[in-house]
XYZ file of C-alpha atoms in Angstrom:
542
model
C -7.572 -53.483 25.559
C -7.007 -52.483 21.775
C -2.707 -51.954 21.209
C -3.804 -50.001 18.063
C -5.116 -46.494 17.441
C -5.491 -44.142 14.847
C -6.118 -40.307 14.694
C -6.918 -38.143 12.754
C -5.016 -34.763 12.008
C -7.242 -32.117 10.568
C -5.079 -29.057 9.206
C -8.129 -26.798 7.938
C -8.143 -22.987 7.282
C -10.681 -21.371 8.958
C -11.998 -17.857 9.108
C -12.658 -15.321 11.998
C -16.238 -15.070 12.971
C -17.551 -17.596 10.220
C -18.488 -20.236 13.239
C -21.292 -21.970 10.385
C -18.472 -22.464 7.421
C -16.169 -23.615 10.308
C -18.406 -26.046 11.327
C -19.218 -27.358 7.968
C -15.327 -27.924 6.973
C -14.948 -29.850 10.216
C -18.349 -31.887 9.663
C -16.621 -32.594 6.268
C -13.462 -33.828 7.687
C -15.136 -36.006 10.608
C -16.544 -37.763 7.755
C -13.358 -38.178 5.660
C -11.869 -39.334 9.055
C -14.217 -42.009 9.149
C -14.040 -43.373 5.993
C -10.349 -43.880 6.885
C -10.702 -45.957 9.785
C -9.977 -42.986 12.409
C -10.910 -43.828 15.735
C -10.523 -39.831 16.904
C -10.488 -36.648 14.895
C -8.257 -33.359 16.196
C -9.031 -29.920 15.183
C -6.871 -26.758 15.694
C -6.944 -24.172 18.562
C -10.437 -22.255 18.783
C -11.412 -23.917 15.495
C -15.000 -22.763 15.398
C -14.469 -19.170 15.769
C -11.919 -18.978 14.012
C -8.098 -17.571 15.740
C -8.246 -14.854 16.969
C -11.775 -13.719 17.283
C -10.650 -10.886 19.461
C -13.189 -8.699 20.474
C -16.207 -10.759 19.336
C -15.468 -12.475 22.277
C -17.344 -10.119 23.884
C -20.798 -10.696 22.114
C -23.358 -12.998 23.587
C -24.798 -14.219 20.046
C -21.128 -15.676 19.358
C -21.695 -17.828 22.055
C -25.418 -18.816 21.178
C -23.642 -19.807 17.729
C -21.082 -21.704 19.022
C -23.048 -24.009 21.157
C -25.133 -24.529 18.469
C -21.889 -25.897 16.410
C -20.965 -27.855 19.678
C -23.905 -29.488 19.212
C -23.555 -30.521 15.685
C -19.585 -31.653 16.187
C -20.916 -33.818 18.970
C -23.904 -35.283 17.364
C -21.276 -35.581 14.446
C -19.196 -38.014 16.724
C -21.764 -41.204 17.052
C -18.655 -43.403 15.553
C -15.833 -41.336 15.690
C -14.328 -39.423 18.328
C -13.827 -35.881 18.200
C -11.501 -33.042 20.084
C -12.172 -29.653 19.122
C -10.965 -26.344 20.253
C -13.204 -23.330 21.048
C -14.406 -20.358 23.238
C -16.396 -20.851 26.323
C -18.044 -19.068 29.125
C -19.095 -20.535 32.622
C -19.453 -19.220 35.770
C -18.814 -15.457 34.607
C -15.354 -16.131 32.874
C -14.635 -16.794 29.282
C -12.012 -19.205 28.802
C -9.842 -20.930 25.889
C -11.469 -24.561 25.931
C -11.334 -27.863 23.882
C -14.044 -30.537 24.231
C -13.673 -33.981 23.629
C -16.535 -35.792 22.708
C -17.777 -39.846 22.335
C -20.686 -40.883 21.043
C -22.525 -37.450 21.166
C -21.399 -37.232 24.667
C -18.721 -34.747 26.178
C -16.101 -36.629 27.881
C -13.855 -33.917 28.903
C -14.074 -29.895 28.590
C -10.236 -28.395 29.385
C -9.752 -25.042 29.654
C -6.140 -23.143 28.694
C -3.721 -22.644 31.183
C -0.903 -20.606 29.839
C -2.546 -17.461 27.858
C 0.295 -15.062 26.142
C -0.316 -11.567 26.199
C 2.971 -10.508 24.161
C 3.595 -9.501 20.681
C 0.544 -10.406 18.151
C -1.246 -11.896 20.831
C -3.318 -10.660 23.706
C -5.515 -13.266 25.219
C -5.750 -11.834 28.786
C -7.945 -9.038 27.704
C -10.165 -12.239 26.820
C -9.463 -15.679 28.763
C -9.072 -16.715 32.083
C -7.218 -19.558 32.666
C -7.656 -22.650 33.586
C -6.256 -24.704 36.414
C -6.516 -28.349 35.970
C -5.601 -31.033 33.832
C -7.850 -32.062 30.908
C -7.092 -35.670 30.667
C -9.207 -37.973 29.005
C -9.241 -42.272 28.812
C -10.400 -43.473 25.097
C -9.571 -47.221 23.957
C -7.478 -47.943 26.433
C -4.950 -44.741 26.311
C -4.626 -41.717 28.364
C -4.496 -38.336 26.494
C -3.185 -35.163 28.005
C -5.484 -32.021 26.377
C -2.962 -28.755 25.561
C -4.111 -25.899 23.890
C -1.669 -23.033 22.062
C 0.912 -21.872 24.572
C 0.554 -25.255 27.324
C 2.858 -26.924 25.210
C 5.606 -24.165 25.383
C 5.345 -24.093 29.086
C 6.207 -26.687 31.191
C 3.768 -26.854 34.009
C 0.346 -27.897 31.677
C 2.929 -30.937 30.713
C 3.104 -31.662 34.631
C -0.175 -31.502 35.196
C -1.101 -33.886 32.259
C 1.574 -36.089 33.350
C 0.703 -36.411 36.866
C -3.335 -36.951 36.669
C -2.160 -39.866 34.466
C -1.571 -39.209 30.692
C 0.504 -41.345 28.246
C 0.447 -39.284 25.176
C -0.193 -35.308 24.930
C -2.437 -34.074 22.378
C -1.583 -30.330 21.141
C -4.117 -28.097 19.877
C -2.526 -24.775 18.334
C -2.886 -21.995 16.336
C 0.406 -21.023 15.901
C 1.494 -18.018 13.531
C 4.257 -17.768 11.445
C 7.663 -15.961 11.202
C 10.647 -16.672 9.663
C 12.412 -18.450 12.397
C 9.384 -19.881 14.048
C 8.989 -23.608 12.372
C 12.541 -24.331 13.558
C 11.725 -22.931 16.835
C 8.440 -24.843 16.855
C 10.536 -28.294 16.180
C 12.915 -27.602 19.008
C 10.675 -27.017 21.316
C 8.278 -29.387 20.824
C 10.945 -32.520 20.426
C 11.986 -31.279 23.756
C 9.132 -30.979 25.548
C 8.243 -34.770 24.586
C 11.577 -36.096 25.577
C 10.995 -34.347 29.210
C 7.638 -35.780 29.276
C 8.568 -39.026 27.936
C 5.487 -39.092 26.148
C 4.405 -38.759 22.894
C 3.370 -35.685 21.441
C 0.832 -34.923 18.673
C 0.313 -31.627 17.492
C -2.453 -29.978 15.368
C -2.056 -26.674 13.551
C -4.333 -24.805 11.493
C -3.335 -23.060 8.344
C -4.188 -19.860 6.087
C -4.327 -16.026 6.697
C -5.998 -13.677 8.761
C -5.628 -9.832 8.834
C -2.447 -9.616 9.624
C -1.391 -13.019 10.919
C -0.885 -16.307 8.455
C -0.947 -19.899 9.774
C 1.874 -22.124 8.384
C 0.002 -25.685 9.809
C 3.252 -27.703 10.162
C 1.526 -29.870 12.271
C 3.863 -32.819 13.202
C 4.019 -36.086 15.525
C 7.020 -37.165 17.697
C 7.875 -40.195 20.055
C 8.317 -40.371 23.639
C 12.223 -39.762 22.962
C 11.809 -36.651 21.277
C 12.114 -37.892 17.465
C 9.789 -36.521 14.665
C 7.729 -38.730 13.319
C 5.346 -37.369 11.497
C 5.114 -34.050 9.480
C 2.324 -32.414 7.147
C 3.185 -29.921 4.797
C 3.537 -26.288 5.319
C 0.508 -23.718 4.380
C -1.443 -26.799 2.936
C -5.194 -28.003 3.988
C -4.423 -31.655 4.791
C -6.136 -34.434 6.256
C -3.870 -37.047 7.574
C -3.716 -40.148 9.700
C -1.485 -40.856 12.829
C -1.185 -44.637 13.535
C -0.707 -45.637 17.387
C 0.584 -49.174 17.934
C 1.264 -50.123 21.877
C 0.456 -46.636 22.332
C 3.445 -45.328 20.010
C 3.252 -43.404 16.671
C 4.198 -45.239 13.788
C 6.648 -43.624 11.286
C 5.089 -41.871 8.672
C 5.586 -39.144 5.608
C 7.296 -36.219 7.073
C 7.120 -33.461 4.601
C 10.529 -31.751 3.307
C 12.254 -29.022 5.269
C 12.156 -25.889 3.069
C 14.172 -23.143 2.525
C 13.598 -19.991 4.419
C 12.913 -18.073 1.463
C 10.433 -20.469 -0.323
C 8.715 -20.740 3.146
C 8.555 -17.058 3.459
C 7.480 -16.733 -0.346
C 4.890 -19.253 0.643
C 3.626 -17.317 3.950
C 3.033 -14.186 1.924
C 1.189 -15.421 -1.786
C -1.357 -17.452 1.133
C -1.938 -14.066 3.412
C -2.765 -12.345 0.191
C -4.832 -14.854 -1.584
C -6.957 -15.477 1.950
C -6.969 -11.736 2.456
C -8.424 -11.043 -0.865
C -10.787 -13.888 -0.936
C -11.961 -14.061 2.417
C -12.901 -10.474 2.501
C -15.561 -11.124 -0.869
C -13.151 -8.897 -3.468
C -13.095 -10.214 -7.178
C -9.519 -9.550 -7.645
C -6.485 -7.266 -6.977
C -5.157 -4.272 -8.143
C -1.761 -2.421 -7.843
C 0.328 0.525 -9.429
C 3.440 -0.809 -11.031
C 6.243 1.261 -11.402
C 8.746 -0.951 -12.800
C 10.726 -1.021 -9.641
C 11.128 -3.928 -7.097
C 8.848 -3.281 -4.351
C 5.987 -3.412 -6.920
C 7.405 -6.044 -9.472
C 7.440 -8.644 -6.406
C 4.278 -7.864 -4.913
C 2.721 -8.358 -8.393
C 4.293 -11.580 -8.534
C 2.863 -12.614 -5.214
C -0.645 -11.281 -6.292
C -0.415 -13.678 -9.667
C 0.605 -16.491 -7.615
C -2.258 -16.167 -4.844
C -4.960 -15.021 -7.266
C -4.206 -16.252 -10.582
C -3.207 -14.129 -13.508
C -7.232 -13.015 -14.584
C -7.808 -11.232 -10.999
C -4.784 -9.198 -11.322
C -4.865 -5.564 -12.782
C -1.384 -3.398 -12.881
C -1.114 0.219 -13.797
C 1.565 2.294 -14.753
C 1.234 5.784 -13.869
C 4.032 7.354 -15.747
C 5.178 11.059 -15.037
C 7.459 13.587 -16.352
C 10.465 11.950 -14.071
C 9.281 8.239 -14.535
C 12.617 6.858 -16.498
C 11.859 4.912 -19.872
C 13.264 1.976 -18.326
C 10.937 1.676 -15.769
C 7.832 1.629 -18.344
C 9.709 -0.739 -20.289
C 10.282 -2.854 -17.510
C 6.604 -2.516 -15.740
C 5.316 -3.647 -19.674
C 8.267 -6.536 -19.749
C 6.427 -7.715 -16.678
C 3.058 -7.695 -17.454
C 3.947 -9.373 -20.467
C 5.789 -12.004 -18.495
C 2.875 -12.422 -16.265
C -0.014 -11.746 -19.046
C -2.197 -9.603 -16.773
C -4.545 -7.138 -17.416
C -2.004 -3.838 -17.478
C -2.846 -0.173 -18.166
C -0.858 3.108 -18.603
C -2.304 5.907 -17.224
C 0.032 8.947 -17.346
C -1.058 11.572 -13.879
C 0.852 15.056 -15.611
C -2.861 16.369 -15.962
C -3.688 15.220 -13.036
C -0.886 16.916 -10.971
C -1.301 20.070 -13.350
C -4.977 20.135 -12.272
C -4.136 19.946 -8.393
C -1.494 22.252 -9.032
C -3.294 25.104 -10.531
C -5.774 24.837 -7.732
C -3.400 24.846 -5.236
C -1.422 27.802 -6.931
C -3.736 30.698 -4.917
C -3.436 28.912 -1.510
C 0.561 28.440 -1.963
C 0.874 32.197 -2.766
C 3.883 34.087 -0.977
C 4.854 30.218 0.186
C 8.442 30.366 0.095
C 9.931 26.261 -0.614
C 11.437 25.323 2.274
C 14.350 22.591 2.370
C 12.670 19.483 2.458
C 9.089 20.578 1.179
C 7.878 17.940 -1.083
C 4.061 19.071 -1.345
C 5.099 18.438 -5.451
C 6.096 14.867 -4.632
C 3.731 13.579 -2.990
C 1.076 15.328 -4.726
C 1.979 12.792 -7.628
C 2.142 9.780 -4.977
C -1.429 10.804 -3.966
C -2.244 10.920 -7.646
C -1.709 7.677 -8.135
C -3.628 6.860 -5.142
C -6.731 8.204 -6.052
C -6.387 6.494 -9.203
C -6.315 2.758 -7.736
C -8.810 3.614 -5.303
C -11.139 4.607 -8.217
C -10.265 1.384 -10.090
C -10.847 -0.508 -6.727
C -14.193 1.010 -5.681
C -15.428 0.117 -9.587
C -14.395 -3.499 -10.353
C -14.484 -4.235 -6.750
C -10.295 -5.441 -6.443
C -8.416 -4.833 -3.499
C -5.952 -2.030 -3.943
C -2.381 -3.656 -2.849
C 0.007 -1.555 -1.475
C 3.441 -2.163 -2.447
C 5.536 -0.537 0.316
C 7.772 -2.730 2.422
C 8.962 -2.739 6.137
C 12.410 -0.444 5.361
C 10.474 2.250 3.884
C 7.340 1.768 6.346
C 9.661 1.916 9.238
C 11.801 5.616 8.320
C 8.159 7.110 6.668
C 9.389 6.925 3.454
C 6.301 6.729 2.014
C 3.302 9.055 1.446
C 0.006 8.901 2.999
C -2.885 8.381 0.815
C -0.600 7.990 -1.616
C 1.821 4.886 -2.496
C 0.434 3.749 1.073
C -2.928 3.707 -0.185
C -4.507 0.252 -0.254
C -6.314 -2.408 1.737
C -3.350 -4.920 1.917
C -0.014 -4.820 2.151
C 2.040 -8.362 1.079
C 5.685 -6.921 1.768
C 4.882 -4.659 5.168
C 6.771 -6.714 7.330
C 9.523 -7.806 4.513
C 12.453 -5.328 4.799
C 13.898 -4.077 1.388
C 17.086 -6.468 1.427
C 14.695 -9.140 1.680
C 12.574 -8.093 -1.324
C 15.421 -8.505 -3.332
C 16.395 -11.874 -1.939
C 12.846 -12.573 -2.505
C 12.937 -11.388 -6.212
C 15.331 -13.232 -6.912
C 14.403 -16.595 -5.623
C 10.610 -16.093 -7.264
C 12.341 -15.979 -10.417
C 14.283 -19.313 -9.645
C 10.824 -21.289 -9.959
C 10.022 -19.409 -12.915
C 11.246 -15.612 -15.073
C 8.736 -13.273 -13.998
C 10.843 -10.111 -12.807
C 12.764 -8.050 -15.114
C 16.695 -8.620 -13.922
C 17.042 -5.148 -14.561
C 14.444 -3.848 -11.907
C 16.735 -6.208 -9.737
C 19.863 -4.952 -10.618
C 18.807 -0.925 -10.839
C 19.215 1.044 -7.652
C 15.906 1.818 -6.480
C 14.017 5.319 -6.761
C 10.825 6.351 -6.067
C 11.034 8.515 -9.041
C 9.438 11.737 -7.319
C 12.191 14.366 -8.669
C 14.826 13.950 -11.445
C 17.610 11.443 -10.670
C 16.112 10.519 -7.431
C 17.832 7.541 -5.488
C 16.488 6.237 -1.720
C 19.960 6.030 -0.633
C 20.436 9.961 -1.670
C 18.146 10.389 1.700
C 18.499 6.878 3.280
C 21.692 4.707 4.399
C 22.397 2.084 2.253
C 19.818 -0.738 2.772
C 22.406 -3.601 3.921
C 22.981 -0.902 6.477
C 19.338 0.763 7.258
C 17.576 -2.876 7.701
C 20.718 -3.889 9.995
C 20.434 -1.325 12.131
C 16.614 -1.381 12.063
C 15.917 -4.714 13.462
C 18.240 -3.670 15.862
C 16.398 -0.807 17.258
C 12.825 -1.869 16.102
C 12.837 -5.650 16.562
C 15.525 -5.735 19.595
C 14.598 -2.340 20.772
C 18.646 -1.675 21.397
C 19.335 1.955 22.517
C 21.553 4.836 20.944
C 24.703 3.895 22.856
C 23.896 -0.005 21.915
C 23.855 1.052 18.533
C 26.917 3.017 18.532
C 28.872 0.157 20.521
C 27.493 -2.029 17.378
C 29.319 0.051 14.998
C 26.917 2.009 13.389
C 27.906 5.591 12.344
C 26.313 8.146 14.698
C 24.925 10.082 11.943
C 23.293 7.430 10.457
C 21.661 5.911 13.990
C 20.486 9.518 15.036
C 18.822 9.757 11.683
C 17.510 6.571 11.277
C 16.173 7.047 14.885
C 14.322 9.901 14.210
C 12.947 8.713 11.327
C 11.337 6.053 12.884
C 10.507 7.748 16.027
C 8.077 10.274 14.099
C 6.645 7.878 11.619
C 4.483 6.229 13.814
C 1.536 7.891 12.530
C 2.083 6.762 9.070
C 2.223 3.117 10.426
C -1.031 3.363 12.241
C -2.941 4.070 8.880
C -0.895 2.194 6.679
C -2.510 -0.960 5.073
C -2.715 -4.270 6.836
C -0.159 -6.735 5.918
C 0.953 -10.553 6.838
C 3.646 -10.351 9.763
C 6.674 -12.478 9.049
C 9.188 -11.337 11.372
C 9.538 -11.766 15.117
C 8.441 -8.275 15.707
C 6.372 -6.513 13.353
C 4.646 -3.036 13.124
C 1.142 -3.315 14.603
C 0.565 -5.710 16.802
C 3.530 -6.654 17.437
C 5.158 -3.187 17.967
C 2.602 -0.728 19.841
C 4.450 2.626 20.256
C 2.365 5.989 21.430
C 2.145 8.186 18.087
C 2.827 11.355 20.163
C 6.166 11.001 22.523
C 9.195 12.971 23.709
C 10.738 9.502 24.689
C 13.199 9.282 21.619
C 13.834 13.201 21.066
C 17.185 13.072 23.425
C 18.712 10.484 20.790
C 17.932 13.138 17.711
C-alpha cells in the first residue's frame, strides 16, 4: 500500500446562490490540483451553494441545480479524488452533506451531525442531522468526514474514530471575529491530540451579507502541533503532503496582529459586498471626521481609488477644519471628491415645513432641525447612488448604532455598512494603524474630539459618556448581556448605565433598518443579537 499521499487544500470564495460560478471555480481548482500531483482535492463547507444559503434551502430548483453540479464535480474526478461539501435532501429531510467521490463514482455521502443554532447561525430551521460516521478508505488511509461544527464537538470525532479513521478531514465555513482564529487554533490542536489523529482542515474565504470568511485553513499532527497554515482572507490553492500517513511540515503563514486582521476582515466584506452585488463602485459622505475618514480608507483599499466617490456636504455649523481635512484626504487618497453645500436644501424643507410646525412649541430634545440636515445628506448619496450605480456606504459604527445616535434615512442611509460592528474606540485604533502601512488620514481628524456637527459646538460626549467608557460598558450589556446591578457591581456610574441602557433599549428599531455590515465581534447587532423592537423588558432599569 502507497506510504505517500497528497491533498489538496482548496481555499476559494464562493457566493450564495451562484451554484454554476461555484462549480466552475472548483472545476478550475480540480484541475490545478492535478497538475500538482494531488491524489484528493477538499473543498469548504456547502461549497456549491455557497454558506449560508438560508432560505433557498427551501426551493426545489436549488436542488435540481445542485445535482446537476454533483454531477460535473464527479465526472470531474476520473484521476483525482474529490470531497466536496453541499446541501442534500433524501427521504423528506434536508441535511448538511459532503460527498466524496473516485473515479466519477460516490464513495461516501456524510451528513452533519452537530448543527448550531446560536448567534449568526441557524441551521436547525434547515438541516437535520446526521447520525453516523462518514468514513471513507482511499490509497490505503482511513479518513474521518467532519463538516462545520463536528470538529468543535467531540462526539463526530468518536464516531470517526471508532468506525476506523486515521486522519480527520474538516470541512468548514467558519466566520470571523476578532478572537476567533486563536480560538479556532486551540481548539482544533486539541481536538487532534484527543483523537490522536491528524487533522486537516479546509476553510473558505470572502464576504457575504453580513458575515466574512477569514480561510485560515491549517494542518496539524496526531500530537496536536500545527503544521500547516494558509494565509488569512486569501484564495489559495495548496498542497498537504502525507508520508506514513503523517503531514509533512510545510509553510505556515505569519500570525497577524489583531488589528491588521481586523483591517483585513473589513476592506474584503466591502470589496465582496460591492462586487458581488453587480455595483460599479462606492460612494460615501465625508465629513472630515473619523467614522467617515476610515471607512473611506477601507473603500480605497477594497475597490481601488477610481470606484470611490466622497462628498462633502458642508453646512452652516460644518467647522473649516473639517472641509479642510475631508479635501486633505481626498487628496491623500486621489478620489473622485465633491462639495456639495445642503443650506438650500434644508431652507427648502424648512419653508415647507414652516405651516405644518405652526404653534409647535421646541421641546427639550427636539432635533427635527438636525436631522433634517442628516436626511439631507441622505437623499443626496442616494441620488448619486441610484445614477452612477455605487453603493452608498454608511459610515456609522457599532457605539453610535448601539445608543441611536444616528438618524434614519439620514447618516444611516446606505446599502453597506464597513464599521457597524467596530465600536468607536476601535475606529480610532483602526485609524491609526491604517495609517502605519501608509498616510491616508488626516492626524487631526484623529486627534479632534468627534462631533456630528448638527448644532454649533456640538461634541458626542456633550450627550454620550466618554467612549473608553460607553464601549466598556456596552459590550458588557450588549455582548455579555450583564444586568443593571452587574453593571453597577462593575463600577459603572448609575447615571451613566441607566442612560446608556435606555438608549439602547429603544434603538432597536433603528438597528433593524440600518445598513448591512461585516460582523467582527462575538456578538453583533442582527443576527447575532435578535431583540423584540417593542418591549417593557428593560423599562424597570430606566
Amino acid at each position: 500500500m502507497p506510504s505517500h499521499l497528497t491533498l489538496a487544500l482548496a481555499q476559494l470564495n464562493f457566493t450564495v446562490g451562484a451554484i454554476e460560478a461555484n462549480t466552475q471555480a472548483m472545476l478550475g481548482a480540480i484541475t490545478d490540483a492535478q497538475a500538482q500531483g494531488a491524489d484528493l482535492v477538499l473543498f469548504s463547507e456547502l461549497a456549491i451553494s455557497g454558506y449560508p444559503p438560508e432560505d433557498l434551502l427551501l426551493r426545489d430548483d436549488l436542488y435540481e441545480r445542485v445535482n446537476a453540479a454533483l454531477a460535473q464535480l464527479a465526472a470531474a474526478s476520473s484521476n483525482i479524488a474529490v470531497l466536496v461539501g453541499h446541501p442534500w435532501r433524501q427521504g423528506g429531510h434536508c441535511y448538511n452533506a459532503a460527498s466524496f467521490y473516485v473515479q466519477g463514482q460516490l464513495q461516501e455521502r456524510y451528513f452533519k451531525q452537530c448543527l448550531p443554532n446560536i448567534g449568526l447561525c441557524d441551521e436547525q430551521r434547515y438541516f437535520s442531522a446526521g447520525e453516523q460516521a462518514g468514513v471513507v478508505s482511499f490509497k490505503g488511509h482511513r479518513f474521518g468526514i467532519l463538516l462545520g461544527e463536528d470538529i468543535w464537538g467531540t462526539k463526530p470525532v468518536e464516531h470517526a474514530r471508532a468506525a476506523g479513521a486515521e486522519i480527520l478531514l474538516s470541512l468548514n465555513a467558519s466566520a470571523f471575529h476578532g478572537q476567533q482564529p486563536q480560538l479556532r487554533h486551540e481548539k482544533l490542536a486539541k481536538r487532534s491530540r484527543d483523537a490522536a489523529m491528524p487533522l486537516v482542515y479546509v476553510n473558505q474565504v470572502g464576504g457575504q451579507d453580513d458575515l466574512v470568511f477569514d480561510g485560515h485553513s491549517q494542518v496539524f499532527d496526531a500530537t496536536g502541533e500545527l503544521t500547516q497554515r494558509l494565509a488569512a482572507f486569501e484564495h489559495e490553492l495548496a498542497l498537504v503532503r502525507f508520508e506514513q500517513k503523517s503531514p509533512q511540515p510545510a509553510a505556515i503563514s505569519p500570525e497577524q496582529e489583531p488589528l491588521a486582521e481586523l483591517y483585513q476582515a473589513l476592506v474584503l466584506a466591502t470589496r465582496d459586498y460591492v462586487q458581488k452585488n453587480g455595483f460599479a463602485g462606492a460612494v460615501l459622505g465625508l465629513s472630515g471626521g473619523i467614522d467617515s475618514a476610515l471607512t473611506l480608507a477601507i473603500a480605497v483599499d477594497a475597490l481601488g481609488k477610481d470606484q470611490v466617490q466622497a462628498v462633502m456636504m458642508p453646512f452652516r455649523y460644518t467647522a473649516a477644519i473639517s472641509v479642510d481635512d475631508a479635501q486633505e484626504q481626498a487628496k491623500l487618497l486621489d478620489i473622485e471628491y465633491d462639495s456639495v453645500p445642503i443650506e438650500p436644501i434644508f431652507e427648502a424643507f424648512v419653508q415647507q415645513l414652516t405651516p405644518l410646525f405652526s404653534g409647535e412649541e421646541k421641546a427639550a430634545g427636539d432635533t427635527t432641525e438636525e436631522n433634517l440636515q442628516a436626511r439631507a445628506r441622505g437623499m443626496l448619496l442616494m441620488a448619486l447612488s441610484n445614477k452612477k450605480r455605487r453603493l452608498v456606504l454608511s459610515t456609522g459604527n457599532k457605539s453610535e448604532l448601539a445608543v441611536g445616535y444616528c438618524t434614519l434615512y439620514g447618516d444611516m442611509v446606505g446599502g453597506f455598512a464597513p464599521l457597524r460592528d467596530v465600536a468607536k474606540t476601535v475606529v480610532f485604533a483602526l485609524s491609526r494603524y491604517r495609517n502605519t502601512l501608509g498616510y491616508v488620514i488626516p492626524q487631526r481628524v484623529i486627534d479632534r474630539p468627534p462631533s456630528a456637527e448638527l448644532a454649533p459646538g456640538q461634541l458626542d460626549e456633550d450627550n454620550l459618556p466618554p467612549y473608553e467608557v460607553l464601549d466598556a460598558l456596552l459590550e458588557a450589556y450588549v455582548e455579555q448581556d450583564k444586568s443593571l446591578n452587574d453593571l453597577l457591581a462593575a463600577g459603572f456610574s448609575e447615571a451613566d448605565v441607566r442612560r446608556v441602557i435606555k438608549l439602547v433599549d429603544i434603538n432597536e428599531h433603528k438597528r433593524r433598518q440600518g445598513a448591512v455590515g461585516p460582523s467582527i465581534s462575538p456578538r453583533s447587532f442582527g443576527k447575532g443579537r435578535r431583540y423584540p423592537i417593542t418591549s417593557g423588558f428593560g423599562r424597570i432599569n430606566w
